[in-house]
Coordinates of C-alpha atoms in Angstrom, one line a residue:
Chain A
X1 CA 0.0 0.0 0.0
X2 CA 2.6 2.1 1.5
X3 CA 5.0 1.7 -2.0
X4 CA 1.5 2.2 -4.6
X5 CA 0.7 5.2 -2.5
X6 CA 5.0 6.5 -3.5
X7 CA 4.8 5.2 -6.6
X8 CA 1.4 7.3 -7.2
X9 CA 3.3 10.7 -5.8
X10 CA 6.2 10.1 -8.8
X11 CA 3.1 9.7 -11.1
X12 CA 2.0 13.2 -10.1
X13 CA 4.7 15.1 -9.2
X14 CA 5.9 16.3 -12.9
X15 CA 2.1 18.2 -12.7
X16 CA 3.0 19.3 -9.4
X17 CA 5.9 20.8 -10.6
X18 CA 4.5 22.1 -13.5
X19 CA 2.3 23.9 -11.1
X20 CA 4.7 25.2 -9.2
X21 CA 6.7 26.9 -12.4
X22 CA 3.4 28.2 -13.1
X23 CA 2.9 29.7 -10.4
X24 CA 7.0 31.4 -10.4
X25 CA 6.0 32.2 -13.7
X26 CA 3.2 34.5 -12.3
X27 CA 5.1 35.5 -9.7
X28 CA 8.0 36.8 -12.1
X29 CA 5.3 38.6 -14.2
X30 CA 4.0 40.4 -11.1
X31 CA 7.0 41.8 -10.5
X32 CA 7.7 42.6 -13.9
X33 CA 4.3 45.1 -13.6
X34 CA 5.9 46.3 -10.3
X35 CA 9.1 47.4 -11.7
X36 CA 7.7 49.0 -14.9
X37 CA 4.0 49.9 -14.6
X38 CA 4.1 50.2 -10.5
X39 CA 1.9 48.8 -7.5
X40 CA -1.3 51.0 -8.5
X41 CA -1.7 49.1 -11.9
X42 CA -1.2 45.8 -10.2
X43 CA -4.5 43.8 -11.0
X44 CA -5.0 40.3 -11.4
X45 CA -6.1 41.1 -15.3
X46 CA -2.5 43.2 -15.7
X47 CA -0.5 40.6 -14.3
X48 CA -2.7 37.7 -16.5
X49 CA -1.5 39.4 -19.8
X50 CA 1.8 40.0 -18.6
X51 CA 2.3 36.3 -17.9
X52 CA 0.2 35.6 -21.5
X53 CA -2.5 33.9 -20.2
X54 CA -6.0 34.4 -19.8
X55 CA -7.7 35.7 -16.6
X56 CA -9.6 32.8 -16.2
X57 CA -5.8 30.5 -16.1
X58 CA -4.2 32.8 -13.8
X59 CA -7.2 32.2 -11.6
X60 CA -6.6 28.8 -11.6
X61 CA -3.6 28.9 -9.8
X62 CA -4.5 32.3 -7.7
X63 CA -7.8 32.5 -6.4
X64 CA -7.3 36.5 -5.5
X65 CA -5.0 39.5 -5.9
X66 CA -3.6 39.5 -2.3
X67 CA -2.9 35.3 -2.6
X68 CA -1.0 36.0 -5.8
X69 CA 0.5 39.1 -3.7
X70 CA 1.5 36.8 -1.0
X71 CA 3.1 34.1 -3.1
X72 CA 5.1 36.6 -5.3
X73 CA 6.2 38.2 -1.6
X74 CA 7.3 34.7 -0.5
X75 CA 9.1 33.8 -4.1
X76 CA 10.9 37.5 -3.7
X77 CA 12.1 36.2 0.0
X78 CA 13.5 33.2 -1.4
X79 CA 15.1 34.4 -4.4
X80 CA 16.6 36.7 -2.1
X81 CA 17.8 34.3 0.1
X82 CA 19.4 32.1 -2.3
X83 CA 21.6 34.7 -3.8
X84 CA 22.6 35.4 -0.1
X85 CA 23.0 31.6 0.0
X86 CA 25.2 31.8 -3.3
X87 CA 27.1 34.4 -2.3
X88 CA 28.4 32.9 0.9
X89 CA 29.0 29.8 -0.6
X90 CA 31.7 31.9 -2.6
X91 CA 33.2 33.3 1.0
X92 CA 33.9 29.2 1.9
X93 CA 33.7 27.0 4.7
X94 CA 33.3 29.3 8.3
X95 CA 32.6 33.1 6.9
X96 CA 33.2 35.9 8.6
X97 CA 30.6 37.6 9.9
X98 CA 31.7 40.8 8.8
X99 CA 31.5 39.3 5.3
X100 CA 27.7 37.6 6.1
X101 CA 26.3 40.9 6.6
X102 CA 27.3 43.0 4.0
X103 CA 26.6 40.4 1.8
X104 CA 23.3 40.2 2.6
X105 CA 22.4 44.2 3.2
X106 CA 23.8 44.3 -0.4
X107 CA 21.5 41.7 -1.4
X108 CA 18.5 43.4 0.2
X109 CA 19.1 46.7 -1.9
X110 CA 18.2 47.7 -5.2
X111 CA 21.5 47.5 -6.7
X112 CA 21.7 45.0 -10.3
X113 CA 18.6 43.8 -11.7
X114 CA 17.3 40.7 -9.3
X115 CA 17.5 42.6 -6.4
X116 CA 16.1 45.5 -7.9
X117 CA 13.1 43.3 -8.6
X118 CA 12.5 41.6 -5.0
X119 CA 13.2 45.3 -3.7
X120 CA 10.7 47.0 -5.4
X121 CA 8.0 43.7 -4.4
X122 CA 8.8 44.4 -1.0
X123 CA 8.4 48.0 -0.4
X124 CA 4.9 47.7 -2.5
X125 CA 4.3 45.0 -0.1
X126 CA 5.3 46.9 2.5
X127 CA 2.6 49.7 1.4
X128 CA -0.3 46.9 0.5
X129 CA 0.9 45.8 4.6
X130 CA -0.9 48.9 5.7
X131 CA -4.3 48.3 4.9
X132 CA -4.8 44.6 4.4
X133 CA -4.3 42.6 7.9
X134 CA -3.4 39.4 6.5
X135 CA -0.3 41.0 4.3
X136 CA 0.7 43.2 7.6
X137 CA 0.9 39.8 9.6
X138 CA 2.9 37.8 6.4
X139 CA 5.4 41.2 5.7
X140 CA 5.7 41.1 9.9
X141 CA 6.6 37.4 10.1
X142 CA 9.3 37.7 7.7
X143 CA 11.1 40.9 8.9
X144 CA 10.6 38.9 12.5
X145 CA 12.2 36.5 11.5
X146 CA 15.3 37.9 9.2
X147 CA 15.5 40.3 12.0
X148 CA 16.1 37.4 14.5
X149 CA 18.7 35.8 11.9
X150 CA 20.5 39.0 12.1
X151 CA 20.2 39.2 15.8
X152 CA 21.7 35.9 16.2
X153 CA 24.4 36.4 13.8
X154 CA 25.6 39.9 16.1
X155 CA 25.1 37.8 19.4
X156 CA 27.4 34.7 18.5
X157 CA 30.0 37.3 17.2
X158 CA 30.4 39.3 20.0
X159 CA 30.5 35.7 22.0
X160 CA 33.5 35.3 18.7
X161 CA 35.3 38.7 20.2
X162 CA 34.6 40.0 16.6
X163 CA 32.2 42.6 17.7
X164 CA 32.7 44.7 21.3
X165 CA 30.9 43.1 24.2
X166 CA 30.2 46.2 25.0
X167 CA 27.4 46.4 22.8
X168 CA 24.3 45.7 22.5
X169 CA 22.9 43.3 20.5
X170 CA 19.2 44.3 19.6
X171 CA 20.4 47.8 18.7
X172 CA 22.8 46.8 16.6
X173 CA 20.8 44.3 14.8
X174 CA 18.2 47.4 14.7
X175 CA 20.9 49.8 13.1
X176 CA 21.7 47.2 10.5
X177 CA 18.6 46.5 9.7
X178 CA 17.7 50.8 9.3
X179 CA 20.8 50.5 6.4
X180 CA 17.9 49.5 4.0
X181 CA 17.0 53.0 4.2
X182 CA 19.4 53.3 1.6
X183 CA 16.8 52.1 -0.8
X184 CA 14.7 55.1 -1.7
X185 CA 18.0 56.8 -1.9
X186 CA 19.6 54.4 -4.4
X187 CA 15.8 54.4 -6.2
X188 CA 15.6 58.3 -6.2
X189 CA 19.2 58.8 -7.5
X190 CA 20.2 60.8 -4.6
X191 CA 23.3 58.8 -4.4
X192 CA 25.2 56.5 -5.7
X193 CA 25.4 52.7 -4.9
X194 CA 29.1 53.0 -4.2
X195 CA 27.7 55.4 -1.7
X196 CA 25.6 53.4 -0.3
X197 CA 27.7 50.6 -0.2
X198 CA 31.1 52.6 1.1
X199 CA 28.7 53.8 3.8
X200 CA 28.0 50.2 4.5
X201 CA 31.5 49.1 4.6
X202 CA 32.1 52.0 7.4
X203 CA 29.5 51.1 9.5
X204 CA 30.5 47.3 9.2
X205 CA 33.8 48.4 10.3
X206 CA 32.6 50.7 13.0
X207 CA 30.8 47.4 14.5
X208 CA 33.4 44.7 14.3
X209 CA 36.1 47.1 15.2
X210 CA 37.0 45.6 18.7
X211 CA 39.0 47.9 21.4
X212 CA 42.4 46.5 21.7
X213 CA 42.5 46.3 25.5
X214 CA 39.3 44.0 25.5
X215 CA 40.8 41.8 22.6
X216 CA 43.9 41.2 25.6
X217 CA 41.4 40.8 28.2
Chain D
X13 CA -0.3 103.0 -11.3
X14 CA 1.2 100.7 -8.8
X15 CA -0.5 101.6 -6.0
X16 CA -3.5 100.3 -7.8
X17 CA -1.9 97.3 -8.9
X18 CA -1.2 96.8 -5.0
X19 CA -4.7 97.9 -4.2
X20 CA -5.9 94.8 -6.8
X21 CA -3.5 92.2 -5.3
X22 CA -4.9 93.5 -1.7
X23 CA -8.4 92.9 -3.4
X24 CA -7.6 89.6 -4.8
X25 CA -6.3 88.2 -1.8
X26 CA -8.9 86.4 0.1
X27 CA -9.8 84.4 -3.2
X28 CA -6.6 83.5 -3.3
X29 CA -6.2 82.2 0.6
X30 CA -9.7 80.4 0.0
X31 CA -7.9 78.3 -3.5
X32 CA -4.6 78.2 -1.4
X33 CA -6.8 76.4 1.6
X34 CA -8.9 74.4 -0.8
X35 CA -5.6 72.9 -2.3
X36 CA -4.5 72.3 1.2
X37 CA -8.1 70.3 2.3
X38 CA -7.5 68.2 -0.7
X39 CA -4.0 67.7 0.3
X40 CA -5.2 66.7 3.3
X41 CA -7.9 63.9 1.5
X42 CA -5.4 62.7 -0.5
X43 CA -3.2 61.8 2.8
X44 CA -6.3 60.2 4.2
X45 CA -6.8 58.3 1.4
X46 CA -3.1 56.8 1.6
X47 CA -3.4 56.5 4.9
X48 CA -6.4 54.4 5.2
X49 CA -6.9 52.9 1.7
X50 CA -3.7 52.8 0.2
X51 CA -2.1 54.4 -3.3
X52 CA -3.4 51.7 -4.8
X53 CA -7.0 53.1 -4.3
X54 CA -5.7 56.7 -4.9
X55 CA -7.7 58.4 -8.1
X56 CA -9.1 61.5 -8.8
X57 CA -12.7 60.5 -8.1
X58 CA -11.7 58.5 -4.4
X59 CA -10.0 62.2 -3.4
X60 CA -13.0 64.3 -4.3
X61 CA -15.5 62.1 -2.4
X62 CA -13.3 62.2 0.4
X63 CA -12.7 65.8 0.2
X64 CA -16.6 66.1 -0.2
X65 CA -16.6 67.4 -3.4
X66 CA -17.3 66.5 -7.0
X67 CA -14.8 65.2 -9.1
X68 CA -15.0 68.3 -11.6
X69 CA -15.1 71.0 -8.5
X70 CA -12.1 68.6 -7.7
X71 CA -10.5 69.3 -11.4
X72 CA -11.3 72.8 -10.8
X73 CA -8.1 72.6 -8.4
X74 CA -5.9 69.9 -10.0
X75 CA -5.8 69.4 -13.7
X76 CA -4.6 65.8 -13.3
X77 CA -3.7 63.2 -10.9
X78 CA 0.1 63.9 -10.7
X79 CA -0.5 67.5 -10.3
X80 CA -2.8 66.5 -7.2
X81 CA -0.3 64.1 -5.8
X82 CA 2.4 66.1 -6.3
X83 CA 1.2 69.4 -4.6
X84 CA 0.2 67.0 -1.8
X85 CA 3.5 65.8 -1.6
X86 CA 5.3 69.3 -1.3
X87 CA 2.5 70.4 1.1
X88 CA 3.8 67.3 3.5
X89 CA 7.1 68.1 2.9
X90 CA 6.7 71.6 4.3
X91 CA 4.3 70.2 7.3
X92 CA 7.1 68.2 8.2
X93 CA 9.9 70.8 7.9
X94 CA 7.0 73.3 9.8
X95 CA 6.8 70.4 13.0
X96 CA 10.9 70.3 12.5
X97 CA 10.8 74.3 13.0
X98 CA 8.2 74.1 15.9
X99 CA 10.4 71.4 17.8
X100 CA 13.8 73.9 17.4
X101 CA 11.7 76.8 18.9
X102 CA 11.5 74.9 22.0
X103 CA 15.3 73.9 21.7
X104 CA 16.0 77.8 22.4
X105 CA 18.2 80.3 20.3
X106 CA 21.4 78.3 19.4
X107 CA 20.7 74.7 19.6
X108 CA 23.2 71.7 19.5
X109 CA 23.7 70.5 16.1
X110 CA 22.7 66.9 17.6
X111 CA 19.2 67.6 18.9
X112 CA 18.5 68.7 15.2
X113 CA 19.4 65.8 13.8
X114 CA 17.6 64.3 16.5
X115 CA 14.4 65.9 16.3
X116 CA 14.8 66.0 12.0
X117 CA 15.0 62.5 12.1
X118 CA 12.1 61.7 14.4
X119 CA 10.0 63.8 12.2
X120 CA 10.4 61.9 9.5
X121 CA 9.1 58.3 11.2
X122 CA 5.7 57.4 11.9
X123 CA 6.0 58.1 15.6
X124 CA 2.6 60.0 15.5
X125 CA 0.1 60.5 13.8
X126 CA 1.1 63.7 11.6
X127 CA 4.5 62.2 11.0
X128 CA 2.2 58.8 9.9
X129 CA -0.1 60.1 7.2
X130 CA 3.6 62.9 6.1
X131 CA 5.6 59.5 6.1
X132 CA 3.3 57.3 4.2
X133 CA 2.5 59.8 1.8
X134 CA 6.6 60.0 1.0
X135 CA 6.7 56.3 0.9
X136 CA 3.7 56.4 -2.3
X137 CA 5.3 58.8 -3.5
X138 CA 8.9 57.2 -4.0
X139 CA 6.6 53.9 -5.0
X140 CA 5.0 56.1 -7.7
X141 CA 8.3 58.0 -8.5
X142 CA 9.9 54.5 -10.0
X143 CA 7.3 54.8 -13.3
X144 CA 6.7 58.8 -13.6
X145 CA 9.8 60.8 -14.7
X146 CA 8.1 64.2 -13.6
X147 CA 7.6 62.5 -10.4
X148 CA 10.8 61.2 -10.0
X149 CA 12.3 64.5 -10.7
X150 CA 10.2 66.3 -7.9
X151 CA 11.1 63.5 -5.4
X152 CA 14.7 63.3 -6.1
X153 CA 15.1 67.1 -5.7
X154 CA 13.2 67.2 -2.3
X155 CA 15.7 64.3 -1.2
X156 CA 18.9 66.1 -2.6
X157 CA 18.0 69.7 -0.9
X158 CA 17.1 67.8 2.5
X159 CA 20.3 65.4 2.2
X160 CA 22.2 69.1 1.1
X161 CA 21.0 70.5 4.6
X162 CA 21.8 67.4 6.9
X163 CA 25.5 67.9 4.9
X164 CA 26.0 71.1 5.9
X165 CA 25.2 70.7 9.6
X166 CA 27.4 67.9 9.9
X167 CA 30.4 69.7 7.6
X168 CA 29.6 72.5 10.5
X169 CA 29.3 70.8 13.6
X170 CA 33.0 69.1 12.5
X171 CA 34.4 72.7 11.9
X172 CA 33.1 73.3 15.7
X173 CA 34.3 70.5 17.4
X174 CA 31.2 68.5 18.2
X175 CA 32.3 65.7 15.1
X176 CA 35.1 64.5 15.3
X177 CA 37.1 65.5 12.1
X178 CA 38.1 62.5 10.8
X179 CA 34.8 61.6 9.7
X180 CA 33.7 61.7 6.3
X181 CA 30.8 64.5 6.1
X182 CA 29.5 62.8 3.0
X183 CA 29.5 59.3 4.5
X184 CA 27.9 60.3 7.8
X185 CA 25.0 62.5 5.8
X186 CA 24.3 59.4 4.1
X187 CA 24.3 57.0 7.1
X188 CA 22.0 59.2 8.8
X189 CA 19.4 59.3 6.2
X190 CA 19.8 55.7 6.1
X191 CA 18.4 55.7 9.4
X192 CA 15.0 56.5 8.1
X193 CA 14.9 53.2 7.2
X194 CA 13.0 52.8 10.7
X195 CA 9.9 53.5 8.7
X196 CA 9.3 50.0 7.8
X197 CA 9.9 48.3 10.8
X198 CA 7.7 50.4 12.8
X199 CA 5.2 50.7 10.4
X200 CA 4.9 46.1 10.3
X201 CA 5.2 46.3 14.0
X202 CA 8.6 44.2 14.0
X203 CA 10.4 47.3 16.4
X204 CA 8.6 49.4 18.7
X205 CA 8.6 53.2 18.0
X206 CA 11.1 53.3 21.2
X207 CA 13.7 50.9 19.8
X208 CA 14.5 53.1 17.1
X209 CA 14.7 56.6 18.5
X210 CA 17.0 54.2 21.5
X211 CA 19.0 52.8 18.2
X212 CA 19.2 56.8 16.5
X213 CA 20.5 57.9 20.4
X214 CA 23.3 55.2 19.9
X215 CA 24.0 56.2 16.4
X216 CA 24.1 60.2 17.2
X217 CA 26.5 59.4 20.5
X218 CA 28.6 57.9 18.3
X219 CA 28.5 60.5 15.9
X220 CA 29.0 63.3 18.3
X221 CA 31.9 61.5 20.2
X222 CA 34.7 63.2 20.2
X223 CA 38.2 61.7 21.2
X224 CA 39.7 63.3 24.5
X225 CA 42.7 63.8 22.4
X226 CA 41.6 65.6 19.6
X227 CA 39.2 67.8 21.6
X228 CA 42.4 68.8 23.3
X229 CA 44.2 69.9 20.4

């Protein structure tokens, strides 16, 4: 029974699969309407011809605007997170964690053409948060938890002696986290993204930079 | 011949006021609208009714939708600067280039509910900037004459002592802009309102540290 019943789950999985390209599919052609035509022309009829299908198909795998909203928001997230994931594979086996967050503050700004993308998602996420309680609790759980992520990263590297244990570690993780502020000024061509990124760099520094008579303690 | 032309101006005045204060209730709408319904519900027609007028008493005012969005924008920009300019009264007549920043930056988060409806309105208004070059223009000017300002404090308050001169003026400026990136954490719910102005008070004693040894110089 227990092998008919695997066997039947390889039968179906090339649909389920299908499905689920169908559905990154949409979720790539929603953010393509982001980036060009913006957040106010995002309806589920826009998106349908932007993914070449008919409403009626892209209904069939979204049932509303704010469940196609919500899976693009949760695709963005992960693309996100597997360039982070790439880029520290590239930094080898125990990365500093110097290294771990610039990578990913870089990764969270609108600076080449992916990022750009799951940037622009987010902050018309972030505006569609405001008045729909169901996207408020989705965008919260997800800043909760990359906030924690962060968090933990500042904790174990003060435990390291790579960051002062003089500080402390829910600020920090709150400064770092501000640094995305940088986005409406990268998007707005008020500065540069060297800027952005040198400005990074000095408040990475600042943070890992440990006083030399605590290093000898 | 003048005097008369005065004389007319003096005459034509209260009409004036009267558009001057109709722009401003509309303004006003507008910011409700974002506020409670979102840009995405933001037209013409959703403005007037909320204004309590009819859409062509509405067009009376605004030619076009940009036009109203981006008069509302200006009109927050100068309530903010107006709240900044309240809050330096109180600091007395020559007040400590920190407490500006201080107070300039707490303006500009959703830490009540002026600052809210000012804040959210600059957050559409960024959204909408990304796929309207007039827009974009307007927004990026606004941010380059506020970032202009911050620069110049900071280039002063290093010329009298309070910053230590080492620092970069450009970089600093930059990294406290940045910091407005509290707007989206406060606004989900994932920091309390507290956390960032404790994380700015961290990040403006840093700022305003001055070695013992270059102070004694």
């Amino acid at each position: 029974m227990e092998r008919f019943s695997v066997r039947r789950e390889g039968l179906a999985m090339p649909k389920q699969v299908d499905h689920r390209g169908r559905r990154e599919a949409i979720a790539r052609a929603l953010w393509r309407v982001v980036e060009r035509r913006g957040v106010t022309q995002l309806t589920m009829r826009v998106v349908a011809r932007e993914a070449g299908m008919s409403l009626g198909q892209l209904q069939h795998y979204f049932a509303s605007r704010t469940a196609m909203l919500s899976f693009a928001m949760d695709f963005a997230s992960e693309q996100t997170s597997a360039r982070v994931q790439q880029g520290l594979e590239k930094l080898g086996d125990r990365p500093h964690p110097r290294d771990v967050l610039r990578l990913t503050l870089a990764e969270m700004l609108p600076l080449h053409a992916d990022a750009r993308a799951t940037s622009r998602m987010s902050a018309a996420y972030v505006l569609e948060a405001l008045h729909d309680r169901a996207v408020h609790e989705q965008a919260r759980r997800g800043l909760v938890q990359g906030r924690s992520l962060v968090e933990q990263l500042v904790r174990q590297a003060i435990v390291d002696g790579h960051i002062d244990s003089g500080r402390d570690p829910a600020t920090e993780t709150n400064l770092l986290l501000a640094l995305t502020g940088f986005t409406s000024l990268i998007e707005l061509d008020v500065i540069e993204p060297e800027d952005a990124l040198a400005a990074i760099d000095v408040h990475l520094d600042r943070l890992f930079s440990v006083p030399q008579l605590r290093k000898g303690e």
